[in-house]
mmCIF file of C-alpha atoms in Angstrom:
data_model
loop_
_atom_site.group_PDB
_atom_site.id
_atom_site.type_symbol
_atom_site.label_atom_id
_atom_site.label_comp_id
_atom_site.label_asym_id
_atom_site.label_seq_id
_atom_site.Cartn_x
_atom_site.Cartn_y
_atom_site.Cartn_z
ATOM 1 C CA MET V 170 117.621 97.202 131.321
ATOM 2 C CA ALA V 171 115.538 98.855 133.722
ATOM 3 C CA SER V 172 111.974 100.416 133.223
ATOM 4 C CA PHE V 173 111.901 102.607 128.920
ATOM 5 C CA SER V 174 109.119 104.427 127.668
ATOM 6 C CA LYS V 175 109.359 106.437 124.128
ATOM 7 C CA CYS V 176 106.032 107.378 122.275
ATOM 8 C CA TYR V 177 106.276 108.141 118.499
ATOM 9 C CA ALA V 178 103.665 110.183 115.803
ATOM 10 C CA ILE V 179 101.965 108.969 112.650
ATOM 11 C CA LYS V 180 100.763 110.416 110.726
ATOM 12 C CA LYS V 181 98.355 110.179 108.238
ATOM 13 C CA ASN V 182 99.070 109.422 104.271
ATOM 14 C CA ASP V 183 102.583 109.626 105.232
ATOM 15 C CA PHE V 184 103.899 107.617 102.509
ATOM 16 C CA ILE V 185 107.651 108.662 102.742
ATOM 17 C CA LYS V 186 107.862 108.537 106.358
ATOM 18 C CA ALA V 187 105.381 105.228 107.918
ATOM 19 C CA GLY V 188 107.352 102.596 109.447
ATOM 20 C CA ASP V 189 110.291 104.760 110.796
ATOM 21 C CA ALA V 190 110.041 105.182 114.685
ATOM 22 C CA SER V 191 109.177 100.995 114.102
ATOM 23 C CA ILE V 192 112.809 101.072 112.951
ATOM 24 C CA LYS V 193 113.817 103.218 115.671
ATOM 25 C CA ILE V 194 112.178 100.885 118.139
ATOM 26 C CA LYS V 195 114.761 98.596 116.561
ATOM 27 C CA ASN V 196 117.749 99.669 116.685
ATOM 28 C CA LEU V 197 116.325 101.037 120.060
ATOM 29 C CA LEU V 198 116.117 97.353 120.938
ATOM 30 C CA LYS V 199 119.188 96.172 119.683
ATOM 31 C CA SER V 200 121.154 98.157 121.719
ATOM 32 C CA THR V 201 120.379 96.137 124.615
ATOM 33 C CA ASP V 202 120.965 92.840 125.144
ATOM 34 C CA ILE V 203 117.484 91.298 124.083
ATOM 35 C CA ASP V 204 116.830 87.888 121.596
ATOM 36 C CA PRO V 205 117.162 89.540 118.205
ATOM 37 C CA ALA V 206 114.085 87.027 117.210
ATOM 38 C CA ILE V 207 111.970 89.427 120.037
ATOM 39 C CA ILE V 208 113.482 92.160 118.175
ATOM 40 C CA ARG V 209 112.370 91.234 114.432
ATOM 41 C CA ARG V 210 109.210 90.224 115.905
ATOM 42 C CA VAL V 211 108.326 93.439 117.393
ATOM 43 C CA ALA V 212 110.046 95.644 114.585
ATOM 44 C CA VAL V 213 107.394 93.805 112.084
ATOM 45 C CA CYS V 214 104.524 94.884 114.264
ATOM 46 C CA GLY V 215 104.757 98.108 114.756
ATOM 47 C CA TYR V 216 106.062 98.603 111.608
ATOM 48 C CA GLU V 217 102.361 97.210 109.671
ATOM 49 C CA GLY V 218 101.261 98.490 112.779
ATOM 50 C CA GLU V 219 102.572 101.806 111.720
ATOM 51 C CA ILE V 220 102.118 101.386 108.636
ATOM 52 C CA ASN V 221 98.257 101.005 109.312
ATOM 53 C CA VAL V 222 97.333 103.732 110.817
ATOM 54 C CA ALA V 223 99.526 105.983 107.947
ATOM 55 C CA MET V 224 97.200 104.387 105.378
ATOM 56 C CA HIS V 225 94.167 103.939 106.989
ATOM 57 C CA GLY V 226 93.793 105.267 110.456
ATOM 58 C CA GLY V 227 94.485 108.825 109.912
ATOM 59 C CA ASN V 228 96.933 110.117 112.753
ATOM 60 C CA GLY V 229 97.928 108.975 115.326
ATOM 61 C CA LYS V 230 100.750 107.324 117.599
ATOM 62 C CA ILE V 231 102.369 104.848 118.156
ATOM 63 C CA CYS V 232 104.544 103.525 122.222
ATOM 64 C CA ILE V 233 106.876 100.951 122.371
ATOM 65 C CA ASP V 234 107.133 100.534 126.519
ATOM 66 C CA ILE V 235 110.201 98.507 127.579
ATOM 67 C CA GLY V 236 109.811 95.809 131.726
ATOM 68 C CA GLU V 237 111.677 93.594 133.286
ATOM 69 C CA ASN V 238 109.494 90.944 131.635
ATOM 70 C CA GLN V 239 107.810 92.274 128.460
ATOM 71 C CA ILE V 240 108.008 94.417 126.306
ATOM 72 C CA THR V 241 104.698 96.375 124.578
ATOM 73 C CA ILE V 242 103.892 97.819 121.267
ATOM 74 C CA LYS V 243 100.728 100.349 121.604
ATOM 75 C CA ILE V 244 98.646 101.712 118.800
ATOM 76 C CA ASP V 245 96.617 104.398 118.356
ATOM 77 C CA ASP V 246 94.612 106.392 116.037
ATOM 78 C CA ASP V 247 92.529 108.538 115.630
ATOM 79 C CA GLY V 248 90.796 107.228 112.261
ATOM 80 C CA PRO V 249 87.142 105.864 111.064
ATOM 81 C CA GLY V 250 87.983 102.741 113.089
ATOM 82 C CA ILE V 251 87.234 99.326 112.270
ATOM 83 C CA GLU V 252 83.458 98.285 111.084
ATOM 84 C CA ASP V 253 84.229 94.353 110.875
ATOM 85 C CA ILE V 254 87.565 93.077 112.902
ATOM 86 C CA ASP V 255 86.926 88.904 112.540
ATOM 87 C CA LEU V 256 86.642 90.141 107.883
ATOM 88 C CA ALA V 257 89.841 92.880 108.554
ATOM 89 C CA MET V 258 91.730 90.209 110.608
ATOM 90 C CA LYS V 259 91.515 87.850 108.075
ATOM 91 C CA LYS V 260 94.299 87.396 105.846
ATOM 92 C CA GLY V 261 93.858 88.307 101.896
ATOM 93 C CA PHE V 262 91.210 91.146 102.967
ATOM 94 C CA SER V 263 92.070 94.757 101.922
ATOM 95 C CA THR V 264 90.866 98.536 101.326
ATOM 96 C CA ALA V 265 94.446 100.030 101.189
ATOM 97 C CA THR V 266 93.877 102.658 98.171
ATOM 98 C CA ASP V 267 95.595 102.271 94.848
ATOM 99 C CA LYS V 268 98.348 104.029 96.354
ATOM 100 C CA TRP V 269 99.542 102.236 98.122
ATOM 101 C CA ARG V 270 99.842 98.942 96.553
ATOM 102 C CA GLU V 271 102.132 101.218 94.731
ATOM 103 C CA MET V 272 103.509 101.160 97.283
ATOM 104 C CA GLY V 273 103.753 97.311 98.405
ATOM 105 C CA PHE V 274 100.766 97.221 100.448
ATOM 106 C CA GLY V 275 97.413 96.493 100.264
ATOM 107 C CA ALA V 276 98.142 92.209 101.073
ATOM 108 C CA GLY V 277 95.944 91.199 103.483
ATOM 109 C CA MET V 278 98.633 90.511 105.803
ATOM 110 C CA GLY V 279 98.555 93.359 107.909
ATOM 111 C CA LEU V 280 97.274 92.553 110.792
ATOM 112 C CA PRO V 281 97.235 89.048 111.033
ATOM 113 C CA ASN V 282 101.217 89.049 110.472
ATOM 114 C CA MET V 283 100.868 91.507 114.195
ATOM 115 C CA PHE V 284 99.251 88.907 115.316
ATOM 116 C CA LYS V 285 101.395 85.859 114.434
ATOM 117 C CA ASN V 286 104.043 87.756 116.468
ATOM 118 C CA ALA V 287 103.210 88.491 119.385
ATOM 119 C CA ASP V 288 102.961 86.860 122.169
ATOM 120 C CA LYS V 289 99.327 88.847 123.216
ATOM 121 C CA PHE V 290 97.569 90.698 120.109
ATOM 122 C CA ASN V 291 94.868 92.824 120.611
ATOM 123 C CA ILE V 292 92.475 95.052 118.646
ATOM 124 C CA GLU V 293 89.372 97.408 120.126
ATOM 125 C CA SER V 294 87.838 99.484 116.803
ATOM 126 C CA GLU V 295 84.714 100.630 115.943
ATOM 127 C CA LYS V 296 83.038 103.142 113.622
ATOM 128 C CA GLY V 297 84.207 107.029 114.820
ATOM 129 C CA ASN V 298 85.933 105.728 117.153
ATOM 130 C CA GLY V 299 89.204 105.060 115.873
ATOM 131 C CA THR V 300 91.867 102.166 116.832
ATOM 132 C CA HIS V 301 94.101 100.928 119.478
ATOM 133 C CA ILE V 302 95.509 98.454 119.382
ATOM 134 C CA THR V 303 98.438 95.975 122.047
ATOM 135 C CA MET V 304 100.456 93.441 121.669
ATOM 136 C CA GLU V 305 103.088 92.011 124.804
ATOM 137 C CA PHE V 306 106.141 90.541 123.513
ATOM 138 C CA SER V 307 107.544 87.875 126.400
ATOM 139 C CA LEU V 308 111.106 88.657 127.724
ATOM 140 C CA LYS V 309 110.969 85.242 130.310
ATOM 141 C CA GLY V 310 108.827 82.503 128.698
ATOM 142 C CA ASN V 311 104.632 82.738 128.193
ATOM 143 C CA ILE V 312 103.340 85.794 129.634
ATOM 144 C CA MET N 32 126.793 82.619 99.439
ATOM 145 C CA LYS N 33 128.405 86.252 99.284
ATOM 146 C CA ILE N 34 126.662 89.142 97.389
ATOM 147 C CA SER N 35 129.720 89.291 94.929
ATOM 148 C CA GLU N 36 129.139 86.540 93.989
ATOM 149 C CA ILE N 37 125.299 86.939 93.168
ATOM 150 C CA VAL N 38 126.426 90.012 91.266
ATOM 151 C CA ASP N 39 128.652 87.393 89.257
ATOM 152 C CA ILE N 40 125.759 85.702 88.356
ATOM 153 C CA LEU N 41 123.152 88.097 87.850
ATOM 154 C CA ASP N 42 125.815 90.408 85.649
ATOM 155 C CA ALA N 43 123.845 92.459 88.337
ATOM 156 C CA ASP N 44 125.724 96.569 89.764
ATOM 157 C CA LEU N 45 126.889 96.885 92.794
ATOM 158 C CA LEU N 46 124.615 100.454 93.801
ATOM 159 C CA THR N 47 125.516 100.625 98.033
ATOM 160 C CA ASP N 48 129.287 101.071 99.127
ATOM 161 C CA VAL N 49 131.128 97.172 99.073
ATOM 162 C CA SER N 50 131.026 97.154 103.273
ATOM 163 C CA SER N 51 128.519 94.180 103.580
ATOM 164 C CA MET N 52 129.804 92.345 100.579
ATOM 165 C CA ASP N 53 130.882 88.882 103.118
ATOM 166 C CA ASN N 54 127.711 89.110 103.911
ATOM 167 C CA GLU N 55 126.192 84.901 103.166
ATOM 168 C CA ILE N 56 122.684 85.117 102.081
ATOM 169 C CA GLU N 57 121.315 81.701 101.989
ATOM 170 C CA LYS N 58 117.295 81.688 100.396
ATOM 171 C CA CYS N 59 115.809 84.073 98.408
ATOM 172 C CA GLY N 60 111.811 85.799 98.738
ATOM 173 C CA SER N 61 110.280 86.846 94.716
ATOM 174 C CA SER N 62 108.168 89.823 96.140
ATOM 175 C CA ASP N 63 106.842 92.978 95.353
ATOM 176 C CA LEU N 64 104.331 92.307 98.315
ATOM 177 C CA MET N 65 105.900 93.978 101.566
ATOM 178 C CA SER N 66 103.628 91.890 104.074
ATOM 179 C CA ASP N 67 104.631 89.024 102.153
ATOM 180 C CA ILE N 68 108.373 88.856 102.663
ATOM 181 C CA LEU N 69 108.127 90.569 106.545
ATOM 182 C CA ALA N 70 105.583 87.474 107.144
ATOM 183 C CA GLY N 71 108.221 84.175 106.220
ATOM 184 C CA GLN N 72 111.837 83.407 106.986
ATOM 185 C CA SER N 73 112.803 86.152 105.555
ATOM 186 C CA GLU N 74 116.127 87.474 108.043
ATOM 187 C CA LYS N 75 118.910 86.908 106.366
ATOM 188 C CA SER N 76 118.045 86.105 102.437
ATOM 189 C CA LEU N 77 118.481 88.225 99.090
ATOM 190 C CA LEU N 78 114.945 90.066 98.616
ATOM 191 C CA ILE N 79 113.749 90.247 95.112
ATOM 192 C CA THR N 80 111.838 92.820 93.785
ATOM 193 C CA GLY N 81 110.730 95.871 91.219
ATOM 194 C CA LEU N 82 109.318 97.554 93.574
ATOM 195 C CA LEU N 83 111.243 100.579 94.776
ATOM 196 C CA THR N 84 110.352 102.853 96.693
ATOM 197 C CA ILE N 85 111.879 103.684 100.279
ATOM 198 C CA GLN N 86 109.492 101.270 101.781
ATOM 199 C CA ALA N 87 111.196 98.313 100.333
ATOM 200 C CA ILE N 88 113.882 99.638 101.752
ATOM 201 C CA ARG N 89 111.973 100.210 105.062
ATOM 202 C CA THR N 90 110.790 96.814 104.540
ATOM 203 C CA ALA N 91 114.506 95.657 104.092
ATOM 204 C CA ILE N 92 115.728 96.775 107.607
ATOM 205 C CA ILE N 93 112.478 95.421 110.044
ATOM 206 C CA ALA N 94 112.492 91.647 108.920
ATOM 207 C CA GLY N 95 116.936 92.185 108.750
ATOM 208 C CA ILE N 96 117.522 91.228 104.363
ATOM 209 C CA GLY N 97 120.956 90.308 104.071
ATOM 210 C CA GLY N 98 120.688 92.185 100.498
ATOM 211 C CA VAL N 99 118.403 93.391 98.166
ATOM 212 C CA VAL N 100 118.595 93.164 93.947
ATOM 213 C CA PHE N 101 116.103 95.517 91.861
ATOM 214 C CA VAL N 102 114.841 93.696 88.407
ATOM 215 C CA ARG N 103 114.686 94.643 85.124
ATOM 216 C CA GLY N 104 116.994 97.587 85.610
ATOM 217 C CA LYS N 105 115.388 99.440 87.156
ATOM 218 C CA GLU N 106 117.492 103.009 88.936
ATOM 219 C CA PRO N 107 116.920 103.918 92.443
ATOM 220 C CA ALA N 108 116.739 106.821 93.637
ATOM 221 C CA LYS N 109 119.543 108.549 95.371
ATOM 222 C CA GLU N 110 117.306 108.428 99.278
ATOM 223 C CA ILE N 111 116.212 105.054 98.918
ATOM 224 C CA ILE N 112 120.657 103.709 97.955
ATOM 225 C CA GLU N 113 121.716 106.216 100.464
ATOM 226 C CA MET N 114 119.413 104.540 103.163
ATOM 227 C CA ALA N 115 120.554 101.128 101.951
ATOM 228 C CA ASN N 116 124.137 102.732 102.721
ATOM 229 C CA ASP N 117 122.834 103.537 106.226
ATOM 230 C CA ALA N 118 121.140 100.739 106.724
ATOM 231 C CA ASP N 119 124.553 98.692 105.031
ATOM 232 C CA ILE N 120 121.569 96.683 102.907
ATOM 233 C CA PRO N 121 124.118 95.772 99.598
ATOM 234 C CA LEU N 122 121.194 96.990 96.731
ATOM 235 C CA LEU N 123 121.703 95.107 93.205
ATOM 236 C CA ARG N 124 120.849 95.273 89.987
ATOM 237 C CA THR N 125 119.447 93.360 86.997
ATOM 238 C CA ARG N 126 118.570 93.876 84.350
ATOM 239 C CA TYR N 127 117.089 90.371 84.514
ATOM 240 C CA SER N 128 113.358 90.215 85.156
ATOM 241 C CA MET N 129 111.720 88.832 88.362
ATOM 242 C CA PHE N 130 111.240 85.328 86.609
ATOM 243 C CA VAL N 131 115.258 84.817 85.153
ATOM 244 C CA THR N 132 116.232 86.325 87.899
ATOM 245 C CA SER N 133 114.653 83.593 90.801
ATOM 246 C CA GLY N 134 116.112 81.001 88.780
ATOM 247 C CA ARG N 135 119.615 81.870 87.952
ATOM 248 C CA LEU N 136 119.938 82.244 92.394
ATOM 249 C CA HIS N 137 117.914 78.415 91.230
ATOM 250 C CA ASN N 138 120.062 76.815 89.207
ATOM 251 C CA ALA N 139 122.936 79.155 91.810
ATOM 252 C CA GLY N 140 121.723 76.768 94.881
ATOM 253 C CA MET N 141 119.524 79.270 96.532
ATOM 254 C CA THR N 142 116.927 77.711 98.579
ATOM 255 C CA GLY N 143 112.697 79.881 98.939
ATOM 256 C CA LEU N 144 112.501 81.449 102.053
ATOM 257 C CA ASP N 145 111.032 77.994 104.037
ATOM 258 C CA GLY N 146 114.883 75.874 103.052
ATOM 259 C CA GLN N 147 112.702 75.362 99.982
ATOM 260 C CA ARG N 148 114.441 73.953 96.102
#
């Protein structure tokens, strides 16, 4: 497959639409010959990231880049940022509101799930400057 | 185990179209926390949940779930059933609790997501 890039907007507190971009990404990847196990990992990371943006981050976007050797997912938001990234990465830590918990989120597993499923995971965030996540998925051996 | 057998074991109603009745399901996950399902080996599994939200179906699509059971007789909204139909994911509704639903399926030979009994 030739190189391909696409971005989708994510809206703050959109309980209904959040996650839709990751389903579009999954459907897009299913039309290729990429290993279904890799497609699932990309979709899980995209979905967790999308929910995080809608839940905590504010407005943002999720972008996919499909290259010859790797898939890259970038998730950026203009939200309040994360004060303590190490704490946010800890399994079980969550600052989700009651409304999002009613939707089945707030287990404190979003960022750990993303870290576990991506071959490369990078998060940059500081208070007041949003959160920026880049994840890479190798299509050929290890990156 | 086919969806049709699960319907019998749980005295369940099938809420979606019948096209995916032959899906083979060997393992189950009971949870109302979507990240637990996404973190587990949930491909082609049965999701047992009391969470009737659009995000439960999105989670099922993302995780590659083979079927979803809503417990305690809860009736999902029309758009939830439509989304499941579009994604060809069977939706079942049983009057049993999550505990009894899980117990009945365990008794019938189902394993957890990690294959444990």
